[in-house]
Amino acid sequence: MTDQKSASTTVDGAVDSSTSSNFIRNKIADDIKQNKHGGRVHTRFPPEPNGYLHIGHAKSICLNFGVAAENSGLCNLRFDDTNPEKESQEYVDAIKDNISWLGFQWNGDVRYSSNYFEQLYAFAVQLIESGKAYVCDLSANEAREYRGSLTQPGRNSPHRDRSIEENRDLFERMRTGEFADGHCSLRAKIDMASPNINMRDPVLYRIRHIEHHQTGTQWCIYPTYDYTHCLSDAIEGITHSLCTLEFEDHRPLYDWILHTLEIASIAGASDLADTDSEYVLPEQTEFAKLKLNHTIVGKRKLKEMVETNVVTGWDDPRMPTLAGMRRRGFTAAALRNFCESVGVARSDSIVDLGMLEHAIRDDLDKNSPRAMCVLNPVTVVLTNLPDEHLQILSMANHPKVDEMGRRSVPLTKRVVIDRSDFEELPVQGFKRLIAGGEVRLRGAYVIKCIDVIKDDAGELVELHCSVDLDTLGKKPEGRKVKGVIHWVSEAKGIPLNVRLYDRLFTVENPESKDIEDIRECLNEDSLIEITSCIAEPSIMEEGASSSYQFEREGYYCLDEKESSENKLVFNRTITLRDSW
Ligand code: ATP
Ligand code: MG
């Protein structure tokens, strides 16, 4: 990456600093310099509402909204809704919610390609009238056969030379529902011998007697993506149509449709009214998809995982969906930083999941308040404190950020520490509590283990420790105590369950074609629930944060969906350090 730096602002006012240049930013800068599009920058994010957004979409969102904001431009949200059988309102709602959460606000109303169905139909009639489109009766199989292959040119459809009159009539009858699904289609008349298969008379409209989530039963013919996308861009006055590399070979078709319809005369007229410059058609530019190792990014497979109950839903905290990552405790700022840090390239590459984890830790370390939570409690009785002892200790919410304030942590005669912080037969270098040894309770006193109480079976029941009352905020006299462990008052602590998440797949590339069934490479330990954890009471106080660094344990956040009045569930967002 490079030298050029600028800053972009998101709706929550956060400035993501140090954005670096990339070929798209450079192209847009050049276009502005040349006053192309009258200097306007107008992008769009065009999700198909057939699933939830994932981390790859976040990259596209950050790019589209980002370059618009950086250039005082606009970015539309347009649902690319031309496949009603796979789409739903649930997905529409989730996508809008996810984009807002990520910190972006689209220009004006939400748009739908289906808003333009009437106009798209009229354009199709125009194509027919100029001899550039025809109704073809070939079945899907026949059409495939006629299409040829990468090495073989295609053959003209026997219906290619229908008269304009006949085409107009048939197309209208397609619309009025006279024909069954698949009976015929409207195709562009381009070139069956083109080396680019997308140019071999591509289908523009197909018949689908199916209800649409936006237009209901109004239509039984639906335009294809390729036909719809370029025209929707033109209608909305989009200047830069950014999409992923798989559409590179579709670009000639994008351009063909706009040029053939002489769209310049109508397109984006409203947006251009106040500029003097000559209208320039929207231009498609492709960039590489974001792919992550150990992760499936692809709605089709993610959907399969939801439908086969590999996960509990689209928002399962192990999913790389925005909904899942949010529930897991990933922050919008961290995801935006990550998307910026991976850059925008022209060729595919796989990003290491560690980079995402780094961005998450970086953000959480800076912004998470600290609290103590004991995951596997064992009781420590502080023998020289009175039974009713209740001392309120004040601790900083963040070791480096004073503005984050302080919290009150109660100390009582009985506290809990983590079972793993005590060893009777310690290995060399064990710096925590041992029989007869000393350790500091974080933010409190140095204690000494004077008795180890066990049951008849030899299992540890509790530890008896004495408190050196002269060590609050002070070093102990005449000796060094190296270990510091976290603890919680047994009586005042809050019981909770925690869910420890790990990578879902054991293999580096779960999207590999060699894997027939992804269920065979699932990490069985991707979710471990621990019950009977105890956290300090500050996490439940009014106005408390919903995410924390549980000291020495990792970053955790409240799972609102799983928590109820009598059960608190926290998700582990991420460990403190990389354990892979
Ligand atoms: P998927 O392959 O997951 O089904 P898609 O491309 O079919 O994704 P769309 O809803 O069509 O999903 O995508 C909306 C926008 O997001 C498109 O412009 C698409 O190019 C972009 N996009 C999708 N996946 C990625 C990705 N992995 N990285 C970057 N951009 C992506
Ligand atoms: Mg798609």
Coordinates of C-alpha atoms and ligand atoms in Angstrom, one line a residue:
M1 CA 0.0 0.0 0.0
T2 CA 1.1 3.6 -0.2
D3 CA 1.8 7.0 0.7
Q4 CA -1.5 8.8 0.0
K5 CA -3.5 9.3 3.1
S6 CA -6.9 10.7 3.6
A7 CA -9.7 10.3 6.2
S8 CA -13.2 9.1 5.9
T9 CA -16.1 9.8 8.1
T10 CA -18.9 7.4 9.0
V11 CA -22.3 8.3 10.3
D12 CA -21.4 7.7 13.9
G13 CA -18.9 10.5 13.5
A14 CA -15.9 8.1 13.9
V15 CA -13.1 9.1 11.6
D16 CA -11.2 6.1 10.2
S17 CA -7.9 7.6 9.8
S18 CA -5.1 6.7 7.5
T19 CA -7.0 5.3 4.5
S20 CA -4.5 4.3 1.9
S21 CA -4.8 4.7 -1.8
N22 CA -5.8 1.9 -4.1
F23 CA -6.6 1.6 -7.8
I24 CA -10.3 2.5 -7.3
R25 CA -9.5 5.6 -5.2
N26 CA -6.9 6.5 -7.8
K27 CA -9.4 6.1 -10.7
I28 CA -12.0 8.2 -9.0
A29 CA -9.4 10.9 -8.2
D30 CA -8.5 10.9 -11.9
D31 CA -12.1 11.1 -13.0
I32 CA -12.7 14.0 -10.7
K33 CA -9.7 15.8 -12.0
Q34 CA -11.0 15.3 -15.6
N35 CA -14.4 16.5 -14.5
K36 CA -15.9 13.2 -15.8
H37 CA -19.5 12.9 -14.6
G38 CA -19.3 16.6 -13.8
G39 CA -17.0 15.7 -10.9
R40 CA -19.7 13.7 -9.2
V41 CA -19.1 10.5 -7.3
H42 CA -22.2 8.4 -6.9
T43 CA -21.8 4.7 -5.9
R44 CA -24.2 2.1 -4.8
F45 CA -24.2 -1.1 -2.7
P46 CA -26.4 -3.6 -4.4
P47 CA -27.1 -6.7 -2.2
E48 CA -29.3 -9.4 -3.4
P49 CA -31.7 -10.1 -0.5
N50 CA -31.2 -13.8 -0.6
G51 CA -29.2 -14.2 2.7
Y52 CA -27.4 -12.2 5.4
L53 CA -24.5 -10.0 4.7
H54 CA -21.0 -11.4 5.5
I55 CA -17.5 -10.1 6.0
G56 CA -17.0 -9.9 2.3
H57 CA -20.0 -7.6 1.9
A58 CA -18.5 -5.4 4.7
K59 CA -15.6 -4.8 2.4
S60 CA -17.8 -3.8 -0.5
I61 CA -19.9 -1.6 1.8
C62 CA -16.8 0.1 3.3
L63 CA -15.5 0.7 -0.2
N64 CA -18.7 2.0 -1.8
F65 CA -19.8 4.2 1.1
G66 CA -16.2 5.1 1.8
V67 CA -15.2 6.4 -1.6
A68 CA -18.4 8.3 -1.8
A69 CA -17.9 10.0 1.6
E70 CA -14.3 10.8 0.9
N71 CA -15.3 12.7 -2.3
S72 CA -18.5 14.4 -0.9
G73 CA -20.4 12.0 -3.0
L74 CA -23.4 9.8 -2.5
C75 CA -23.9 6.0 -2.0
N76 CA -27.3 4.4 -2.7
L77 CA -28.5 1.2 -1.1
R78 CA -30.2 -0.8 -3.8
F79 CA -31.6 -4.3 -3.4
D80 CA -30.9 -6.3 -6.5
D81 CA -34.2 -8.2 -6.3
T82 CA -34.7 -9.9 -9.6
N83 CA -34.8 -13.5 -8.2
P84 CA -37.9 -13.6 -6.1
E85 CA -37.8 -17.3 -5.4
K86 CA -34.7 -16.9 -3.3
E87 CA -35.4 -13.6 -1.7
S88 CA -37.4 -12.4 1.3
Q89 CA -38.3 -9.4 3.4
E90 CA -36.4 -11.0 6.3
Y91 CA -33.2 -10.6 4.4
V92 CA -34.1 -7.1 3.3
D93 CA -34.6 -6.0 6.9
A94 CA -31.5 -7.7 8.2
I95 CA -29.3 -6.1 5.5
K96 CA -30.6 -2.6 6.2
D97 CA -30.0 -3.2 9.9
N98 CA -26.5 -4.5 9.3
I99 CA -25.4 -1.6 7.1
S100 CA -26.6 0.9 9.7
W101 CA -24.8 -1.0 12.4
L102 CA -21.6 -1.0 10.4
G103 CA -21.9 2.8 10.5
F104 CA -23.1 3.9 7.1
Q105 CA -26.2 5.8 6.0
W106 CA -27.4 5.4 2.4
N107 CA -28.5 8.3 0.3
G108 CA -32.2 8.9 0.4
D109 CA -34.7 6.0 0.4
V110 CA -33.8 2.4 0.1
R111 CA -34.0 1.5 -3.5
Y112 CA -35.0 -1.7 -5.2
S113 CA -34.3 -2.8 -8.7
S114 CA -38.0 -3.8 -8.7
N115 CA -38.9 -0.1 -8.4
Y116 CA -37.8 0.1 -12.0
F117 CA -39.6 -3.0 -13.4
E118 CA -42.0 -0.9 -15.4
Q119 CA -39.2 1.2 -16.8
L120 CA -37.0 -1.8 -17.5
Y121 CA -40.0 -3.3 -19.4
A122 CA -40.3 -0.2 -21.5
F123 CA -36.5 -0.3 -22.3
A124 CA -36.9 -4.0 -23.4
V125 CA -39.7 -2.9 -25.8
Q126 CA -37.3 -0.3 -27.1
L127 CA -34.7 -3.0 -27.7
I128 CA -37.3 -5.1 -29.5
E129 CA -38.3 -2.2 -31.7
S130 CA -34.8 -1.5 -32.7
G131 CA -34.3 -5.1 -33.6
K132 CA -31.9 -5.7 -30.7
A133 CA -34.0 -8.2 -28.8
Y134 CA -36.2 -11.2 -29.6
V135 CA -38.4 -13.8 -27.9
C136 CA -36.8 -17.2 -28.0
D137 CA -38.7 -20.4 -27.5
L138 CA -35.7 -22.7 -26.9
S139 CA -35.9 -24.7 -23.7
A140 CA -33.1 -24.1 -21.1
N141 CA -31.4 -27.3 -22.3
E142 CA -31.7 -26.4 -26.0
A143 CA -30.4 -22.9 -25.3
R144 CA -27.4 -24.3 -23.5
E145 CA -26.7 -26.5 -26.4
Y146 CA -27.0 -23.6 -28.9
R147 CA -24.8 -21.4 -26.7
G148 CA -21.6 -23.3 -27.6
S149 CA -18.6 -23.4 -25.3
L150 CA -15.4 -21.6 -24.5
T151 CA -13.8 -23.3 -27.6
Q152 CA -16.9 -23.6 -29.8
P153 CA -19.0 -20.7 -31.1
G154 CA -22.7 -20.8 -30.5
R155 CA -25.4 -21.2 -33.1
N156 CA -28.2 -18.8 -33.8
S157 CA -31.5 -19.6 -32.3
P158 CA -34.2 -20.6 -34.8
H159 CA -36.3 -17.7 -33.4
R160 CA -33.7 -15.1 -33.8
D161 CA -35.2 -13.5 -36.9
R162 CA -38.7 -13.1 -35.7
S163 CA -40.3 -9.9 -36.9
I164 CA -40.4 -6.9 -34.6
E165 CA -44.2 -7.2 -34.6
E166 CA -44.2 -10.8 -33.5
N167 CA -41.6 -10.1 -30.8
R168 CA -43.5 -7.2 -29.4
D169 CA -46.7 -9.3 -29.3
L170 CA -45.0 -12.3 -27.7
F171 CA -43.2 -10.2 -25.1
E172 CA -46.4 -8.6 -24.1
R173 CA -48.1 -12.0 -23.8
M174 CA -45.2 -13.1 -21.7
R175 CA -46.0 -10.2 -19.4
T176 CA -49.7 -10.9 -19.2
G177 CA -49.1 -14.4 -18.1
E178 CA -50.1 -16.4 -21.1
F179 CA -47.1 -18.7 -21.0
A180 CA -45.8 -21.1 -18.4
D181 CA -42.4 -20.8 -16.7
G182 CA -39.6 -21.5 -19.1
H183 CA -41.9 -21.5 -22.1
C184 CA -39.8 -18.7 -23.7
S185 CA -37.5 -15.8 -22.8
L186 CA -36.5 -12.5 -24.1
R187 CA -32.9 -12.4 -25.4
A188 CA -30.6 -9.6 -26.6
K189 CA -29.6 -10.0 -30.2
I190 CA -25.8 -9.6 -30.0
D191 CA -23.4 -12.2 -31.4
M192 CA -23.6 -16.0 -31.0
A193 CA -20.0 -16.3 -32.2
S194 CA -18.6 -13.8 -29.6
P195 CA -15.6 -15.2 -27.8
N196 CA -17.3 -13.8 -24.6
I197 CA -20.2 -16.2 -23.8
N198 CA -22.0 -13.4 -22.0
M199 CA -22.5 -11.7 -25.3
R200 CA -24.1 -14.8 -27.0
D201 CA -27.6 -13.4 -27.0
P202 CA -28.0 -13.3 -23.2
V203 CA -31.4 -13.7 -21.7
L204 CA -32.9 -10.4 -20.6
Y205 CA -36.3 -11.7 -19.2
R206 CA -37.6 -15.0 -18.0
I207 CA -41.0 -16.2 -17.0
R208 CA -41.5 -16.9 -13.3
H209 CA -45.0 -17.2 -12.0
I210 CA -44.0 -16.4 -8.5
E211 CA -44.8 -13.7 -5.9
H212 CA -42.3 -11.1 -5.3
H213 CA -41.5 -9.6 -1.8
Q214 CA -41.8 -6.1 -3.2
T215 CA -44.1 -6.2 -6.2
G216 CA -46.4 -9.1 -5.1
T217 CA -48.2 -10.7 -8.0
Q218 CA -47.8 -7.7 -10.3
W219 CA -45.2 -9.5 -12.5
C220 CA -44.7 -12.9 -13.9
I221 CA -41.7 -12.0 -15.9
Y222 CA -38.5 -11.0 -14.2
P223 CA -35.4 -9.3 -15.7
T224 CA -32.0 -10.9 -15.3
Y225 CA -29.3 -9.4 -13.2
D226 CA -27.1 -8.3 -16.2
Y227 CA -30.0 -6.5 -17.8
T228 CA -31.2 -4.9 -14.6
H229 CA -28.0 -3.8 -13.0
C230 CA -26.6 -1.5 -15.6
L231 CA -30.0 0.1 -16.2
S232 CA -30.6 0.6 -12.5
D233 CA -27.2 2.2 -12.2
A234 CA -28.1 4.6 -15.1
I235 CA -31.5 5.4 -13.7
E236 CA -30.0 6.3 -10.4
G237 CA -27.2 8.4 -11.9
I238 CA -24.5 6.1 -10.5
T239 CA -21.1 7.1 -11.7
H240 CA -18.9 4.3 -10.4
S241 CA -20.4 0.9 -10.3
L242 CA -18.0 -1.2 -8.2
C243 CA -18.4 -4.9 -8.2
T244 CA -16.4 -8.0 -7.8
L245 CA -14.1 -9.7 -10.3
E246 CA -16.6 -12.4 -11.4
F247 CA -18.4 -9.7 -13.3
E248 CA -15.4 -8.6 -15.4
D249 CA -16.6 -10.7 -18.3
H250 CA -20.1 -9.2 -18.0
R251 CA -18.8 -5.7 -18.4
P252 CA -19.1 -5.7 -22.3
L253 CA -22.8 -6.6 -21.8
Y254 CA -23.2 -3.8 -19.2
D255 CA -21.8 -1.4 -21.7
W256 CA -23.7 -2.9 -24.7
I257 CA -27.1 -2.5 -23.0
L258 CA -26.5 1.1 -22.0
H259 CA -25.0 2.1 -25.4
T260 CA -27.6 0.2 -27.5
L261 CA -30.5 1.9 -25.6
E262 CA -28.8 5.3 -26.0
I263 CA -29.5 5.6 -22.4
A264 CA -27.6 8.8 -22.2
S265 CA -30.6 10.7 -23.3
I266 CA -32.6 9.7 -20.2
A267 CA -30.3 8.5 -17.6
G268 CA -29.7 10.2 -14.3
A269 CA -31.4 13.2 -15.7
S270 CA -32.6 14.5 -12.4
D271 CA -29.1 14.2 -10.9
L272 CA -27.6 16.0 -13.8
A273 CA -30.0 18.9 -14.0
D274 CA -27.7 21.3 -12.2
T275 CA -24.4 20.3 -13.9
D276 CA -23.4 21.6 -17.3
S277 CA -21.2 18.6 -18.1
E278 CA -21.8 16.1 -20.7
Y279 CA -23.5 12.9 -19.5
V280 CA -21.1 10.0 -19.2
L281 CA -22.5 6.5 -18.7
P282 CA -21.9 4.7 -15.4
E283 CA -18.8 2.6 -15.5
Q284 CA -18.3 -0.7 -14.0
T285 CA -15.0 -1.4 -12.2
E286 CA -14.1 -4.8 -10.7
F287 CA -12.2 -5.5 -7.5
A288 CA -11.2 -8.8 -5.8
K289 CA -13.5 -10.5 -3.4
L290 CA -12.4 -10.7 0.2
K291 CA -11.7 -14.2 1.2
L292 CA -10.5 -15.4 4.6
N293 CA -8.9 -18.6 5.5
H294 CA -10.7 -21.0 7.9
T295 CA -13.8 -19.2 6.9
I296 CA -16.7 -19.7 4.5
V297 CA -17.6 -16.5 2.7
G298 CA -20.4 -17.1 0.3
K299 CA -24.1 -16.9 1.0
R300 CA -25.0 -20.2 -0.6
K301 CA -22.8 -22.2 1.7
L302 CA -23.6 -20.1 4.7
K303 CA -27.3 -20.7 4.0
E304 CA -26.6 -24.4 3.8
M305 CA -25.0 -24.2 7.2
V306 CA -28.0 -22.5 8.7
E307 CA -30.4 -24.9 7.0
T308 CA -28.6 -28.1 8.1
N309 CA -28.2 -26.8 11.6
V310 CA -24.5 -26.7 11.6
V311 CA -25.0 -23.4 13.3
T312 CA -28.0 -22.0 15.2
G313 CA -28.8 -19.4 12.7
W314 CA -27.5 -16.6 10.5
D315 CA -26.6 -14.7 13.7
D316 CA -24.8 -17.6 15.3
P317 CA -21.7 -16.0 16.8
R318 CA -19.4 -18.4 14.9
M319 CA -20.8 -17.1 11.6
P320 CA -18.8 -14.6 9.5
T321 CA -22.0 -12.7 9.0
L322 CA -22.3 -9.2 10.2
A323 CA -25.2 -10.4 12.4
G324 CA -23.0 -13.2 13.9
M325 CA -19.9 -11.1 14.3
R326 CA -21.9 -8.4 16.0
R327 CA -23.4 -10.9 18.4
R328 CA -20.0 -12.3 19.0
G329 CA -18.9 -8.8 20.1
F330 CA -16.9 -7.7 17.1
T331 CA -17.3 -3.9 16.8
A332 CA -18.2 -2.0 13.7
A333 CA -15.1 0.2 14.1
A334 CA -12.9 -2.9 14.2
L335 CA -14.5 -4.3 11.0
R336 CA -14.1 -1.0 9.2
N337 CA -10.5 -0.9 10.2
F338 CA -10.0 -4.4 9.0
C339 CA -11.7 -3.7 5.7
E340 CA -9.4 -0.8 5.2
S341 CA -6.3 -2.7 6.2
V342 CA -6.9 -5.5 3.7
G343 CA -6.9 -3.0 0.9
V344 CA -8.6 -3.3 -2.5
A345 CA -6.9 -5.3 -5.2
R346 CA -7.5 -6.4 -8.7
S347 CA -6.6 -10.0 -8.1
D348 CA -8.0 -12.6 -5.7
S349 CA -6.1 -13.5 -2.6
I350 CA -6.9 -15.1 0.7
V351 CA -6.5 -13.0 3.8
D352 CA -5.3 -14.6 7.1
L353 CA -8.0 -14.7 9.7
G354 CA -5.3 -13.5 12.1
M355 CA -5.6 -10.1 10.5
L356 CA -9.3 -9.9 11.4
E357 CA -8.5 -11.1 14.9
H358 CA -5.8 -8.5 15.2
A359 CA -8.2 -5.7 14.3
I360 CA -10.7 -6.9 16.8
R361 CA -8.2 -7.2 19.7
D362 CA -6.8 -3.8 18.8
D363 CA -10.1 -2.1 19.1
L364 CA -11.3 -4.0 22.1
D365 CA -8.0 -3.5 24.0
K366 CA -8.4 0.3 23.5
N367 CA -12.1 0.5 24.2
S368 CA -13.3 -2.3 26.5
P369 CA -13.8 -1.6 30.2
R370 CA -12.1 -4.2 32.4
A371 CA -13.9 -6.4 34.9
M372 CA -13.1 -9.6 36.7
C373 CA -14.9 -12.9 36.1
V374 CA -14.0 -16.3 37.4
L375 CA -14.8 -19.0 34.9
N376 CA -14.1 -22.1 37.1
P377 CA -14.5 -20.9 40.7
V378 CA -13.0 -22.3 43.8
T379 CA -13.7 -20.7 47.1
V380 CA -11.0 -18.9 49.1
V381 CA -11.9 -18.1 52.7
L382 CA -9.9 -15.1 54.0
T383 CA -9.5 -16.3 57.5
N384 CA -8.5 -13.2 59.2
L385 CA -11.4 -11.1 58.0
P386 CA -14.6 -10.9 60.1
D387 CA -17.6 -12.9 58.7
E388 CA -19.5 -9.7 57.8
H389 CA -16.5 -8.0 56.2
L390 CA -17.6 -5.8 53.2
Q391 CA -15.0 -3.5 51.7
I392 CA -15.6 -1.5 48.6
L393 CA -12.4 -1.2 46.5
S394 CA -12.1 1.3 43.7
M395 CA -10.6 0.1 40.5
A396 CA -9.9 1.7 37.2
N397 CA -12.1 0.6 34.3
H398 CA -9.2 0.8 31.9
P399 CA -5.5 0.7 32.8
K400 CA -4.5 3.4 30.3
V401 CA -7.7 5.5 29.8
D402 CA -8.6 7.5 32.8
E403 CA -11.6 9.0 31.1
M404 CA -13.2 5.5 31.3
G405 CA -13.6 6.1 35.0
R406 CA -13.6 3.7 38.0
R407 CA -15.8 1.0 39.4
S408 CA -16.5 -0.4 42.8
V409 CA -15.5 -3.9 43.6
P410 CA -16.7 -5.5 46.8
L411 CA -14.3 -7.7 48.9
T412 CA -15.9 -10.1 51.4
K413 CA -14.5 -12.8 53.6
R414 CA -15.3 -15.5 51.0
V415 CA -14.1 -14.9 47.5
V416 CA -13.6 -17.2 44.5
I417 CA -10.5 -17.5 42.3
D418 CA -10.1 -19.7 39.2
R419 CA -9.3 -23.3 39.9
S420 CA -6.4 -23.1 37.5
D421 CA -4.8 -20.3 39.6
F422 CA -4.0 -22.8 42.4
E423 CA -1.6 -25.7 42.3
E424 CA -0.7 -28.0 45.1
L425 CA 2.2 -29.5 43.2
P426 CA 3.2 -26.6 41.0
V427 CA 5.5 -26.9 38.0
Q428 CA 8.6 -24.7 37.9
G429 CA 7.7 -21.2 37.1
F430 CA 4.1 -21.4 38.4
K431 CA 3.6 -17.8 39.7
R432 CA 0.1 -18.1 41.1
L433 CA -1.2 -19.6 44.3
I434 CA 0.4 -22.6 45.9
A435 CA 0.0 -24.3 49.3
G436 CA 1.9 -22.1 51.7
G437 CA 2.6 -19.5 49.0
E438 CA 1.5 -15.9 48.4
V439 CA -0.2 -14.2 45.6
R440 CA -1.9 -10.8 45.1
L441 CA -5.6 -10.6 44.5
R442 CA -5.9 -8.1 41.7
G443 CA -6.5 -4.5 43.0
A444 CA -6.6 -5.8 46.6
Y445 CA -4.3 -7.6 49.1
V446 CA -1.6 -10.1 49.1
I447 CA -2.9 -13.4 50.5
K448 CA -1.1 -16.5 51.8
C449 CA -2.5 -20.0 51.5
I450 CA -2.5 -21.6 54.9
D451 CA -4.8 -24.6 54.4
V452 CA -6.1 -26.7 51.6
I453 CA -9.5 -28.3 52.4
K454 CA -10.5 -31.4 50.6
D455 CA -13.4 -33.8 50.7
D456 CA -13.2 -37.6 51.4
A457 CA -12.5 -38.2 47.8
G458 CA -9.5 -35.9 47.8
E459 CA -11.2 -33.2 45.8
L460 CA -10.4 -29.6 46.5
V461 CA -13.3 -28.0 48.5
E462 CA -11.8 -24.6 49.5
L463 CA -8.7 -22.8 50.3
H464 CA -8.0 -21.0 53.5
C465 CA -5.8 -17.9 53.2
S466 CA -4.7 -15.2 55.4
V467 CA -4.7 -11.6 54.2
D468 CA -1.7 -9.3 54.7
L469 CA -3.8 -6.2 55.6
D470 CA -0.7 -4.0 55.0
T471 CA -0.6 -4.6 51.3
L472 CA -3.5 -2.7 49.8
G473 CA -1.9 -0.6 47.1
K474 CA 1.5 -1.3 48.6
K475 CA 4.3 -3.8 48.1
P476 CA 4.6 -6.4 50.8
E477 CA 7.4 -5.7 53.2
G478 CA 10.7 -7.6 52.9
R479 CA 9.6 -10.1 50.2
K480 CA 8.5 -10.2 46.5
V481 CA 5.1 -11.5 45.4
K482 CA 5.1 -11.9 41.7
G483 CA 1.7 -13.4 40.9
V484 CA -1.5 -11.4 40.5
I485 CA -4.8 -13.3 40.1
H486 CA -8.3 -12.2 39.5
W487 CA -11.1 -12.9 42.0
V488 CA -14.7 -12.1 42.8
S489 CA -16.7 -11.8 46.0
E490 CA -18.6 -15.1 46.4
A491 CA -21.6 -13.4 48.0
K492 CA -21.7 -10.3 45.8
G493 CA -20.7 -11.9 42.5
I494 CA -23.1 -12.4 39.6
P495 CA -23.5 -16.0 38.3
L496 CA -23.3 -16.3 34.6
N497 CA -22.6 -18.7 31.8
V498 CA -20.0 -18.1 29.2
R499 CA -19.7 -19.4 25.7
L500 CA -16.2 -19.9 24.4
Y501 CA -16.1 -19.8 20.6
D502 CA -13.4 -21.0 18.3
R503 CA -12.9 -21.4 14.6
L504 CA -15.7 -23.4 13.0
F505 CA -13.5 -25.4 10.7
T506 CA -10.4 -27.4 11.2
V507 CA -9.2 -26.9 7.7
E508 CA -7.5 -23.8 6.2
N509 CA -9.8 -23.7 3.2
P510 CA -13.3 -24.9 4.0
E511 CA -14.4 -23.6 0.6
S512 CA -12.1 -25.9 -1.3
K513 CA -13.7 -27.9 -4.0
D514 CA -12.2 -31.0 -2.6
I515 CA -14.4 -30.9 0.4
E516 CA -17.7 -32.6 -0.3
D517 CA -19.4 -32.1 3.0
I518 CA -18.3 -29.3 5.2
R519 CA -19.6 -31.1 8.2
E520 CA -16.7 -33.4 8.0
C521 CA -14.2 -30.6 8.8
L522 CA -16.1 -29.0 11.6
N523 CA -14.2 -28.1 14.8
E524 CA -16.1 -30.0 17.5
D525 CA -14.9 -27.5 20.1
S526 CA -16.1 -24.4 18.2
L527 CA -18.6 -23.8 21.0
I528 CA -18.0 -24.7 24.7
E529 CA -20.4 -23.5 27.3
I530 CA -19.2 -23.0 30.8
T531 CA -21.8 -22.7 33.5
S532 CA -21.4 -21.4 37.1
C533 CA -19.0 -18.6 36.3
I534 CA -19.0 -15.6 38.7
A535 CA -18.4 -12.0 37.7
E536 CA -18.0 -8.9 39.7
P537 CA -21.3 -7.0 40.3
S538 CA -20.3 -3.9 38.3
I539 CA -21.2 -5.7 35.1
M540 CA -24.9 -5.5 36.1
E541 CA -25.0 -2.0 37.4
E542 CA -27.1 0.6 35.7
G543 CA -25.5 2.0 32.6
A544 CA -22.9 -0.9 32.6
S545 CA -21.2 -1.8 29.3
S546 CA -22.3 -4.9 27.5
S547 CA -18.8 -5.9 26.6
Y548 CA -15.7 -6.3 28.7
Q549 CA -12.2 -7.5 28.9
F550 CA -12.6 -10.1 31.7
E551 CA -9.1 -9.7 33.1
R552 CA -6.7 -12.5 32.2
E553 CA -9.5 -14.3 30.3
G554 CA -10.3 -12.5 27.2
Y555 CA -13.0 -10.2 25.7
Y556 CA -16.6 -11.0 26.4
C557 CA -19.9 -9.5 25.6
L558 CA -23.5 -10.0 26.8
D559 CA -25.6 -12.3 24.5
E560 CA -28.9 -10.5 24.7
K561 CA -30.6 -13.2 22.8
E562 CA -29.6 -16.0 25.1
S563 CA -29.8 -14.1 28.4
S564 CA -33.0 -13.8 30.4
E565 CA -33.9 -12.6 33.9
N566 CA -32.5 -15.6 35.6
K567 CA -29.8 -16.5 33.2
L568 CA -26.9 -14.4 32.0
V569 CA -24.9 -15.5 29.0
F570 CA -21.7 -13.9 27.9
N571 CA -20.0 -14.7 24.6
R572 CA -16.3 -14.8 24.4
T573 CA -15.5 -12.4 21.6
I574 CA -11.9 -13.3 21.4
T575 CA -9.0 -14.5 23.5
L576 CA -6.4 -12.0 24.7
R577 CA -3.7 -13.6 22.6
D578 CA -3.6 -15.7 19.5
S579 CA -3.5 -19.3 20.6
W580 CA -3.2 -20.8 17.1
Ligands
ATP1 P1 -22.1 -14.4 -2.3 O1 -21.0 -14.9 -3.2 O2 -21.7 -14.5 -0.9 O3 -23.5 -15.0 -2.6 P2 -22.9 -12.2 -3.8 O4 -21.8 -11.4 -4.6 O5 -23.8 -13.1 -4.6 O6 -22.2 -12.9 -2.6 P3 -24.5 -9.9 -3.5 O7 -25.6 -9.7 -2.5 O8 -24.8 -10.0 -4.9 O9 -23.8 -11.2 -3.0 O10 -23.4 -8.9 -3.2 C1 -23.6 -7.5 -3.0 C2 -22.3 -6.8 -3.3 O11 -21.3 -7.3 -2.4 C3 -21.8 -7.1 -4.7 O12 -21.4 -5.9 -5.3 C4 -20.7 -8.1 -4.5 O13 -19.8 -7.9 -5.6 C5 -20.2 -7.7 -3.2 N1 -19.5 -8.8 -2.5 C6 -20.0 -10.0 -2.3 N2 -19.1 -10.9 -1.8 C7 -18.0 -10.1 -1.6 C8 -16.7 -10.4 -1.1 N3 -16.4 -11.6 -0.6 N4 -15.8 -9.4 -1.0 C9 -16.1 -8.2 -1.5 N5 -17.3 -7.9 -2.0 C10 -18.3 -8.8 -2.1
MG2 MG -25.0 -12.3 -6.2

